[in-house]
Amino acid sequence: MKILVINCGSSSLKYQLIDSDTEAVLAKGLCERIGIDGMFTYQKAGCDKKVSQIDQPDHKKSVSLVLEALTDPENGVVKDLSEIGAVGHRVVHGGEAFEESAIITDEMMKAVEACNDLAPLHNPANIIGINACKELMPNVPQVAVFDTAFHQTMPKEAFIYGIPYEYYTKYKIRKYGFHGTSHAYVSQRTAEILGLDYKKAKIIVCHLGNGASICAVDGGKSVETSMGLTPLMGLIMGTRSGEIDPGVMEYLAKKENLDLEGVMNILNKRSGVLGLSGLSSDFRDIDSAIEDGNEQAKVAKDAFVHRVVNYIGAYIAVMNGVDAIAFTAGVGENDPDMRKDVMEHFAYIGAKVDEELNKCRGVERVISTDDSAVKVLVVPTNEELMIARDTERLVLK
Ligand code: AMP
């Protein structure tokens, strides 16, 4: 079956057409600056990327551009739209309503809309993408795959916050966790690569990108993760602070004469590696600044590593052991020094990274030595493939 995977943001839309029989990507691309002017990128497998400026006043126009490109007689990959068997959509927040992916119906969309408050920047954009596809492909089944769903297996003691319980029952304030599709894919792949029984393995996935989170996967289930009610919690990220003492918010508001929105803006957009280094949110810039002797850049990287070490250590304790630690996403896949710096802290449990094997970027590889008690891996994430697999599974059910 050919499955169109859509990841829709407020002004962007990423897409891939995947053949679920071979799991090959037939074409992929990106619509950007939707509602502003419009850039359209299309790449057929094995061909060069084509980028063009095409006005896209709304997401419906973007989806129609995608469909035109996919069926284009010269550069397309399908003859007719009827060849597309299903559409899989990434949806960021499914709250407690969705423990797994779901076929899109009018009824279930009400439950998705009810989660908008929990992810005001993401969910409304995801819904716009779903509606645009429904309008243009009314007879094609559509599936929603939630970032939060994989973490719905967390036990209550892990997801509950230490605040009055009524705020959980009244407002569903709790830890949800994100990047679930990535954590599920990477943990499954890790078990496959190592020949472990997924239902018995203890795996820690470090998804370290511009947004970053760690997940403890015990027996194929997420039992702990570092993001919270929102994706602001946990690790130090590109521009997000991650975990801080909540008291900082009041103190900072008073000192800088800010309202809550002002504080949140600092924590979401001006903190993390960007805020600490004063330079950039991109680790490539941080690494070159460190080489030039920039002290603040070094503080940013050291603090990032320290926080990752903290969470891995905690999650080993939560699972009472660990079989494998996998690194993924932009930084995790591409930064050997960071992986080495993190893993040095786990020599005490017998984890040994092989320096030569670790010299890799963006490839799937075991990077620990043969005698390492804990296996360490690089596993490039593939959220789109995971969305396509779930979509096919539900559509064929
Ligand atoms: P992601 O959000 O997964 O796309 O990750 C994006 C981040 O990965 C960028 O902001 C960079 O900080 C980081 N990254 C990408 N390539 C490299 C690299 N070669 N070395 C270090 N960091 C990298």
CSV table of C-alpha atoms and ligand atoms in Angstrom, one decimal:
chain,number,residue,atom,x,y,z
A,1,MET,CA,0.0,0.0,0.0
A,2,LYS,CA,1.2,3.5,-0.7
A,3,ILE,CA,0.9,5.7,2.3
A,4,LEU,CA,1.2,9.5,2.4
A,5,VAL,CA,2.7,10.6,5.7
A,6,ILE,CA,1.9,14.2,6.8
A,7,ASN,CA,3.6,16.2,9.6
A,8,CYS,CA,1.9,19.5,9.7
A,9,GLY,CA,3.1,22.6,11.6
A,10,SER,CA,1.5,26.1,11.8
A,11,SER,CA,3.4,27.3,8.7
A,12,SER,CA,5.0,24.2,7.3
A,13,LEU,CA,4.0,20.7,6.1
A,14,LYS,CA,6.5,17.8,5.7
A,15,TYR,CA,5.4,14.9,3.6
A,16,GLN,CA,6.6,11.5,2.5
A,17,LEU,CA,5.0,8.9,0.2
A,18,ILE,CA,6.0,5.5,1.5
A,19,ASP,CA,5.4,2.1,-0.1
A,20,SER,CA,4.5,0.0,2.9
A,21,ASP,CA,5.4,-3.3,1.1
A,22,THR,CA,9.0,-2.4,0.6
A,23,GLU,CA,9.1,0.5,3.2
A,24,ALA,CA,10.8,2.6,0.5
A,25,VAL,CA,10.3,6.3,0.4
A,26,LEU,CA,9.0,7.1,-3.1
A,27,ALA,CA,9.0,10.8,-2.7
A,28,LYS,CA,9.3,13.4,0.0
A,29,GLY,CA,9.4,17.1,0.6
A,30,LEU,CA,8.4,20.2,2.5
A,31,CYS,CA,5.9,23.1,2.2
A,32,GLU,CA,7.2,26.2,4.0
A,33,ARG,CA,6.1,29.7,4.8
A,34,ILE,CA,2.4,28.7,4.4
A,35,GLY,CA,0.2,31.7,4.9
A,36,ILE,CA,3.2,34.1,4.3
A,37,ASP,CA,4.3,33.4,0.7
A,38,GLY,CA,5.3,29.8,0.1
A,39,MET,CA,8.3,27.6,-0.7
A,40,PHE,CA,7.7,24.1,-2.1
A,41,THR,CA,10.3,21.3,-2.0
A,42,TYR,CA,9.8,18.0,-3.8
A,43,GLN,CA,12.2,15.1,-4.1
A,44,LYS,CA,11.5,11.9,-6.0
A,45,ALA,CA,13.6,9.0,-4.8
A,46,GLY,CA,17.0,8.9,-6.5
A,47,CYS,CA,16.5,12.4,-8.0
A,48,ASP,CA,17.6,15.9,-7.1
A,49,LYS,CA,15.5,18.1,-4.8
A,50,LYS,CA,13.3,20.6,-6.6
A,51,VAL,CA,12.6,23.9,-4.7
A,52,SER,CA,10.2,26.4,-6.0
A,53,GLN,CA,8.5,29.5,-4.8
A,54,ILE,CA,4.7,28.9,-5.0
A,55,ASP,CA,2.2,30.9,-3.1
A,56,GLN,CA,0.4,28.8,-0.4
A,57,PRO,CA,-2.2,31.0,1.4
A,58,ASP,CA,-3.4,28.0,3.4
A,59,HIS,CA,-2.7,24.3,4.1
A,60,LYS,CA,-5.3,23.1,1.6
A,61,LYS,CA,-3.3,24.7,-1.1
A,62,SER,CA,-0.1,23.0,0.2
A,63,VAL,CA,-1.8,19.6,0.3
A,64,SER,CA,-3.1,20.1,-3.3
A,65,LEU,CA,0.5,21.0,-4.4
A,66,VAL,CA,1.8,17.8,-2.8
A,67,LEU,CA,-0.9,15.7,-4.6
A,68,GLU,CA,-0.2,17.4,-7.9
A,69,ALA,CA,3.6,16.8,-7.5
A,70,LEU,CA,3.0,13.1,-6.6
A,71,THR,CA,0.8,12.6,-9.7
A,72,ASP,CA,2.8,14.8,-12.1
A,73,PRO,CA,3.2,12.8,-15.4
A,74,GLU,CA,6.9,13.6,-15.6
A,75,ASN,CA,8.2,13.8,-12.1
A,76,GLY,CA,5.5,12.1,-10.1
A,77,VAL,CA,5.6,8.7,-8.5
A,78,VAL,CA,2.0,7.5,-8.9
A,79,LYS,CA,-0.3,7.6,-12.0
A,80,ASP,CA,-3.4,8.4,-10.1
A,81,LEU,CA,-4.5,9.5,-6.6
A,82,SER,CA,-6.4,6.3,-6.2
A,83,GLU,CA,-3.0,4.6,-5.7
A,84,ILE,CA,-2.7,6.3,-2.3
A,85,GLY,CA,-4.3,3.8,0.1
A,86,ALA,CA,-4.1,5.9,3.3
A,87,VAL,CA,-2.8,9.0,4.9
A,88,GLY,CA,-1.0,9.0,8.2
A,89,HIS,CA,-0.8,12.2,10.3
A,90,ARG,CA,1.5,13.1,13.1
A,91,VAL,CA,-0.5,14.6,15.9
A,92,VAL,CA,1.5,15.9,18.9
A,93,HIS,CA,-0.9,15.6,21.8
A,94,GLY,CA,-3.5,12.9,22.3
A,95,GLY,CA,-3.8,13.5,26.1
A,96,GLU,CA,-5.1,10.5,28.0
A,97,ALA,CA,-7.7,9.8,25.3
A,98,PHE,CA,-5.3,8.0,23.0
A,99,GLU,CA,-3.1,5.1,24.0
A,100,GLU,CA,-2.3,4.3,20.4
A,101,SER,CA,-2.9,5.5,16.9
A,102,ALA,CA,-6.4,5.9,15.7
A,103,ILE,CA,-8.4,5.9,12.4
A,104,ILE,CA,-9.7,9.5,12.0
A,105,THR,CA,-13.4,9.9,12.4
A,106,ASP,CA,-15.6,13.0,13.2
A,107,GLU,CA,-16.1,11.5,16.7
A,108,MET,CA,-12.4,11.0,17.5
A,109,MET,CA,-11.5,14.4,16.2
A,110,LYS,CA,-13.6,15.9,19.0
A,111,ALA,CA,-11.2,14.1,21.5
A,112,VAL,CA,-8.2,15.4,19.5
A,113,GLU,CA,-9.6,19.0,19.6
A,114,ALA,CA,-10.1,18.6,23.4
A,115,CYS,CA,-6.3,18.3,23.6
A,116,ASN,CA,-5.6,21.7,21.9
A,117,ASP,CA,-5.2,23.4,25.2
A,118,LEU,CA,-2.4,21.0,26.1
A,119,ALA,CA,-0.4,21.7,22.9
A,120,PRO,CA,-1.7,25.1,21.6
A,121,LEU,CA,1.2,25.6,19.2
A,122,HIS,CA,1.0,22.1,17.7
A,123,ASN,CA,-2.4,20.4,17.8
A,124,PRO,CA,-4.4,23.1,16.0
A,125,ALA,CA,-1.8,23.0,13.1
A,126,ASN,CA,-2.0,19.1,13.0
A,127,ILE,CA,-5.8,19.4,12.8
A,128,ILE,CA,-5.6,21.9,9.9
A,129,GLY,CA,-3.5,19.4,8.0
A,130,ILE,CA,-6.0,16.6,8.7
A,131,ASN,CA,-8.9,18.7,7.5
A,132,ALA,CA,-7.1,19.7,4.3
A,133,CYS,CA,-6.4,16.1,3.5
A,134,LYS,CA,-10.0,15.1,4.3
A,135,GLU,CA,-11.3,17.7,1.9
A,136,LEU,CA,-9.0,16.8,-0.9
A,137,MET,CA,-9.1,13.0,-0.5
A,138,PRO,CA,-12.5,12.3,1.1
A,139,ASN,CA,-12.5,8.6,0.4
A,140,VAL,CA,-9.0,7.8,1.6
A,141,PRO,CA,-8.8,6.5,5.1
A,142,GLN,CA,-6.7,8.7,7.5
A,143,VAL,CA,-4.9,7.8,10.7
A,144,ALA,CA,-3.7,9.9,13.5
A,145,VAL,CA,-0.4,8.9,15.2
A,146,PHE,CA,0.2,10.7,18.5
A,147,ASP,CA,3.6,11.8,19.9
A,148,THR,CA,2.2,11.1,23.4
A,149,ALA,CA,0.6,7.7,22.9
A,150,PHE,CA,3.7,5.5,23.4
A,151,HIS,CA,4.1,7.0,26.9
A,152,GLN,CA,0.6,6.2,28.1
A,153,THR,CA,2.0,3.0,29.6
A,154,MET,CA,3.8,5.0,32.2
A,155,PRO,CA,2.7,4.0,35.7
A,156,LYS,CA,0.9,6.7,37.8
A,157,GLU,CA,3.8,7.2,40.2
A,158,ALA,CA,5.9,8.2,37.2
A,159,PHE,CA,3.4,10.5,35.5
A,160,ILE,CA,1.8,12.2,38.5
A,161,TYR,CA,3.1,15.6,39.7
A,162,GLY,CA,3.4,16.4,43.4
A,163,ILE,CA,0.7,19.0,43.3
A,164,PRO,CA,-2.9,18.8,44.6
A,165,TYR,CA,-4.5,15.7,43.1
A,166,GLU,CA,-7.6,17.6,42.1
A,167,TYR,CA,-5.6,19.4,39.4
A,168,TYR,CA,-5.0,16.0,37.8
A,169,THR,CA,-8.7,14.9,38.0
A,170,LYS,CA,-10.0,18.4,37.0
A,171,TYR,CA,-7.5,19.5,34.4
A,172,LYS,CA,-5.5,16.3,33.5
A,173,ILE,CA,-2.3,18.1,34.6
A,174,ARG,CA,0.3,15.3,34.5
A,175,LYS,CA,3.4,14.1,32.7
A,176,TYR,CA,2.6,13.0,29.1
A,177,GLY,CA,5.9,12.9,27.3
A,178,PHE,CA,6.6,13.5,23.6
A,179,HIS,CA,8.7,12.1,20.8
A,180,GLY,CA,6.8,8.8,21.4
A,181,THR,CA,6.9,7.7,17.8
A,182,SER,CA,10.7,8.1,17.8
A,183,HIS,CA,11.2,6.4,21.1
A,184,ALA,CA,9.1,3.5,19.9
A,185,TYR,CA,10.9,3.1,16.6
A,186,VAL,CA,14.4,3.4,18.1
A,187,SER,CA,13.8,1.0,21.0
A,188,GLN,CA,12.2,-1.6,18.7
A,189,ARG,CA,15.1,-1.3,16.2
A,190,THR,CA,17.6,-1.5,19.1
A,191,ALA,CA,16.1,-4.8,20.2
A,192,GLU,CA,16.1,-6.1,16.6
A,193,ILE,CA,19.7,-5.1,16.0
A,194,LEU,CA,20.9,-6.8,19.2
A,195,GLY,CA,18.7,-9.8,18.8
A,196,LEU,CA,17.0,-9.0,22.2
A,197,ASP,CA,13.4,-10.0,23.1
A,198,TYR,CA,11.7,-6.6,23.0
A,199,LYS,CA,9.2,-7.8,25.6
A,200,LYS,CA,12.0,-8.4,28.1
A,201,ALA,CA,14.6,-5.8,27.2
A,202,LYS,CA,15.5,-2.7,29.2
A,203,ILE,CA,16.4,0.1,26.8
A,204,ILE,CA,17.1,3.8,27.2
A,205,VAL,CA,16.6,6.0,24.2
A,206,CYS,CA,18.2,9.4,24.1
A,207,HIS,CA,16.5,11.5,21.4
A,208,LEU,CA,18.8,14.4,21.3
A,209,GLY,CA,17.8,17.0,18.7
A,210,ASN,CA,16.8,20.6,18.8
A,211,GLY,CA,14.0,19.2,21.0
A,212,ALA,CA,15.4,16.5,23.2
A,213,SER,CA,14.0,13.8,25.5
A,214,ILE,CA,15.0,10.5,27.1
A,215,CYS,CA,12.8,7.5,27.5
A,216,ALA,CA,13.1,4.3,29.6
A,217,VAL,CA,11.5,1.4,27.7
A,218,ASP,CA,11.0,-1.7,29.8
A,219,GLY,CA,9.6,-4.7,28.1
A,220,GLY,CA,8.6,-2.7,25.1
A,221,LYS,CA,6.7,-0.1,27.2
A,222,SER,CA,7.6,3.5,28.1
A,223,VAL,CA,7.9,3.6,31.9
A,224,GLU,CA,9.5,7.0,32.2
A,225,THR,CA,10.3,10.0,30.0
A,226,SER,CA,11.9,13.4,30.5
A,227,MET,CA,9.3,15.7,28.9
A,228,GLY,CA,6.2,16.6,30.9
A,229,LEU,CA,2.8,18.2,30.5
A,230,THR,CA,4.5,20.2,27.7
A,231,PRO,CA,7.8,19.7,25.7
A,232,LEU,CA,9.5,22.3,27.9
A,233,MET,CA,10.5,19.9,30.6
A,234,GLY,CA,13.6,17.7,31.0
A,235,LEU,CA,16.8,18.0,29.1
A,236,ILE,CA,18.5,21.3,28.2
A,237,MET,CA,17.5,21.8,24.5
A,238,GLY,CA,18.3,24.0,21.6
A,239,THR,CA,16.3,27.0,23.0
A,240,ARG,CA,14.3,25.4,25.8
A,241,SER,CA,15.4,25.4,29.4
A,242,GLY,CA,14.2,21.9,30.3
A,243,GLU,CA,14.0,21.2,34.1
A,244,ILE,CA,14.3,24.2,36.4
A,245,ASP,CA,13.1,25.0,39.9
A,246,PRO,CA,9.6,26.4,39.4
A,247,GLY,CA,10.6,29.1,41.8
A,248,VAL,CA,12.8,30.6,39.2
A,249,MET,CA,9.7,31.7,37.3
A,250,GLU,CA,8.5,34.0,40.1
A,251,TYR,CA,12.0,35.2,41.0
A,252,LEU,CA,12.8,36.1,37.3
A,253,ALA,CA,9.4,37.7,36.7
A,254,LYS,CA,10.1,40.1,39.7
A,255,LYS,CA,13.7,40.8,38.8
A,256,GLU,CA,13.0,41.5,35.1
A,257,ASN,CA,9.5,42.9,35.6
A,258,LEU,CA,8.0,40.3,33.3
A,259,ASP,CA,4.5,38.7,33.1
A,260,LEU,CA,4.0,35.0,32.8
A,261,GLU,CA,4.0,35.2,29.0
A,262,GLY,CA,7.4,37.0,29.1
A,263,VAL,CA,8.9,34.3,31.4
A,264,MET,CA,7.5,31.5,29.2
A,265,ASN,CA,8.9,33.1,26.2
A,266,ILE,CA,12.4,33.2,27.8
A,267,LEU,CA,12.1,29.5,28.9
A,268,ASN,CA,10.9,28.3,25.5
A,269,LYS,CA,12.8,30.5,23.0
A,270,ARG,CA,15.8,32.1,24.7
A,271,SER,CA,17.1,29.4,27.0
A,272,GLY,CA,18.8,26.1,26.5
A,273,VAL,CA,22.0,25.9,24.6
A,274,LEU,CA,21.2,29.2,22.9
A,275,GLY,CA,20.7,31.0,26.2
A,276,LEU,CA,23.7,29.5,27.9
A,277,SER,CA,26.1,30.0,25.1
A,278,GLY,CA,24.8,33.4,24.0
A,279,LEU,CA,25.7,32.1,20.5
A,280,SER,CA,23.5,29.5,18.9
A,281,SER,CA,21.1,26.7,19.4
A,282,ASP,CA,23.0,24.5,16.9
A,283,PHE,CA,25.6,22.2,18.3
A,284,ARG,CA,27.7,22.6,15.2
A,285,ASP,CA,28.2,26.3,16.1
A,286,ILE,CA,28.8,25.4,19.8
A,287,ASP,CA,31.5,22.8,18.9
A,288,SER,CA,33.4,25.2,16.6
A,289,ALA,CA,33.1,28.0,19.3
A,290,ILE,CA,34.5,25.5,21.9
A,291,GLU,CA,37.4,24.8,19.5
A,292,ASP,CA,38.0,28.6,19.4
A,293,GLY,CA,38.2,28.7,23.2
A,294,ASN,CA,34.8,30.1,23.9
A,295,GLU,CA,34.1,29.5,27.6
A,296,GLN,CA,30.4,30.0,27.5
A,297,ALA,CA,30.0,27.6,24.7
A,298,LYS,CA,31.8,25.0,26.8
A,299,VAL,CA,29.4,25.7,29.7
A,300,ALA,CA,26.5,25.0,27.4
A,301,LYS,CA,27.8,21.7,26.1
A,302,ASP,CA,28.9,20.5,29.6
A,303,ALA,CA,25.5,21.4,31.1
A,304,PHE,CA,23.7,19.6,28.2
A,305,VAL,CA,25.8,16.5,28.8
A,306,HIS,CA,25.4,16.7,32.6
A,307,ARG,CA,21.7,16.7,32.3
A,308,VAL,CA,21.6,13.8,29.9
A,309,VAL,CA,23.8,11.8,32.3
A,310,ASN,CA,21.4,12.7,35.2
A,311,TYR,CA,18.4,11.3,33.3
A,312,ILE,CA,20.2,8.1,32.1
A,313,GLY,CA,21.4,7.4,35.6
A,314,ALA,CA,17.9,7.9,37.0
A,315,TYR,CA,16.3,5.7,34.4
A,316,ILE,CA,18.7,2.8,35.0
A,317,ALA,CA,17.5,2.9,38.6
A,318,VAL,CA,13.8,3.2,37.6
A,319,MET,CA,14.2,0.0,35.5
A,320,ASN,CA,16.6,-1.7,37.9
A,321,GLY,CA,19.1,-2.2,35.1
A,322,VAL,CA,19.7,-1.5,31.5
A,323,ASP,CA,20.6,-3.7,28.5
A,324,ALA,CA,21.1,-1.0,25.9
A,325,ILE,CA,21.4,2.8,25.5
A,326,ALA,CA,20.6,4.2,22.0
A,327,PHE,CA,21.3,7.6,20.7
A,328,THR,CA,19.2,9.3,18.0
A,329,ALA,CA,18.1,12.6,16.4
A,330,GLY,CA,20.3,15.4,15.1
A,331,VAL,CA,22.8,15.6,18.0
A,332,GLY,CA,22.6,11.9,19.1
A,333,GLU,CA,23.2,10.6,15.6
A,334,ASN,CA,25.9,13.1,14.6
A,335,ASP,CA,28.0,14.1,17.6
A,336,PRO,CA,30.5,11.4,18.6
A,337,ASP,CA,32.2,13.6,21.2
A,338,MET,CA,28.9,14.1,23.0
A,339,ARG,CA,28.1,10.4,23.0
A,340,LYS,CA,31.6,9.7,24.4
A,341,ASP,CA,31.3,12.4,27.1
A,342,VAL,CA,27.9,11.0,28.2
A,343,MET,CA,28.9,7.4,28.2
A,344,GLU,CA,32.1,7.9,30.2
A,345,HIS,CA,29.8,8.4,33.2
A,346,PHE,CA,28.6,4.8,32.8
A,347,ALA,CA,31.9,3.0,33.0
A,348,TYR,CA,30.8,1.9,36.5
A,349,ILE,CA,28.1,-0.3,35.1
A,350,GLY,CA,30.5,-1.8,32.5
A,351,ALA,CA,29.5,0.3,29.5
A,352,LYS,CA,32.4,0.7,27.1
A,353,VAL,CA,32.2,2.8,23.9
A,354,ASP,CA,34.7,1.7,21.2
A,355,GLU,CA,36.4,4.9,20.0
A,356,GLU,CA,36.7,3.8,16.4
A,357,LEU,CA,33.1,2.5,16.1
A,358,ASN,CA,31.9,5.8,17.7
A,359,LYS,CA,33.4,7.8,14.9
A,360,CYS,CA,30.3,7.8,12.8
A,361,ARG,CA,27.4,10.1,11.9
A,362,GLY,CA,23.9,9.2,10.9
A,363,VAL,CA,24.4,5.5,10.5
A,364,GLU,CA,22.9,2.6,12.4
A,365,ARG,CA,25.6,1.0,14.4
A,366,VAL,CA,26.5,-0.7,17.7
A,367,ILE,CA,29.3,1.6,19.1
A,368,SER,CA,30.1,-0.3,22.3
A,369,THR,CA,33.0,-2.9,22.5
A,370,ASP,CA,32.2,-6.6,22.3
A,371,ASP,CA,32.8,-7.0,26.1
A,372,SER,CA,30.7,-4.0,27.1
A,373,ALA,CA,28.2,-5.0,29.7
A,374,VAL,CA,25.7,-2.5,28.3
A,375,LYS,CA,25.3,-2.2,24.6
A,376,VAL,CA,25.5,1.4,23.2
A,377,LEU,CA,24.1,2.2,19.7
A,378,VAL,CA,23.4,4.9,17.2
A,379,VAL,CA,20.0,4.4,15.6
A,380,PRO,CA,18.8,7.1,13.2
A,381,THR,CA,15.2,7.7,14.0
A,382,ASN,CA,12.4,7.2,11.4
A,383,GLU,CA,9.2,8.7,12.6
A,384,GLU,CA,7.7,8.7,9.2
A,385,LEU,CA,8.2,5.0,8.7
A,386,MET,CA,6.6,4.3,12.1
A,387,ILE,CA,3.6,6.5,11.1
A,388,ALA,CA,3.3,4.5,7.8
A,389,ARG,CA,3.5,1.2,9.6
A,390,ASP,CA,0.8,2.2,12.2
A,391,THR,CA,-1.4,3.6,9.4
A,392,GLU,CA,-1.3,0.4,7.4
A,393,ARG,CA,-1.9,-1.7,10.4
A,394,LEU,CA,-5.0,0.2,11.4
A,395,VAL,CA,-6.4,0.5,7.8
A,396,LEU,CA,-6.0,-3.2,7.2
A,397,LYS,CA,-7.5,-4.2,10.6
B,1,AMP,P1,16.9,17.6,15.0
B,1,AMP,O1,16.0,18.4,15.8
B,1,AMP,O2,16.8,16.1,15.3
B,1,AMP,O3,16.7,17.8,13.5
B,1,AMP,O4,18.4,18.0,15.4
B,1,AMP,C1,18.9,19.2,15.0
B,1,AMP,C2,20.2,19.5,15.7
B,1,AMP,O5,21.1,18.5,15.5
B,1,AMP,C3,20.9,20.8,15.2
B,1,AMP,O6,20.4,21.9,15.9
B,1,AMP,C4,22.3,20.5,15.6
B,1,AMP,O7,22.5,21.0,16.9
B,1,AMP,C5,22.4,19.0,15.7
B,1,AMP,N1,23.4,18.5,14.7
B,1,AMP,C6,23.1,18.2,13.4
B,1,AMP,N2,24.2,17.8,12.8
B,1,AMP,C7,25.2,17.8,13.7
B,1,AMP,C8,26.6,17.5,13.7
B,1,AMP,N3,27.2,17.1,12.6
B,1,AMP,N4,27.3,17.7,14.9
B,1,AMP,C9,26.7,18.1,16.0
B,1,AMP,N5,25.4,18.4,16.0
B,1,AMP,C10,24.7,18.3,14.9
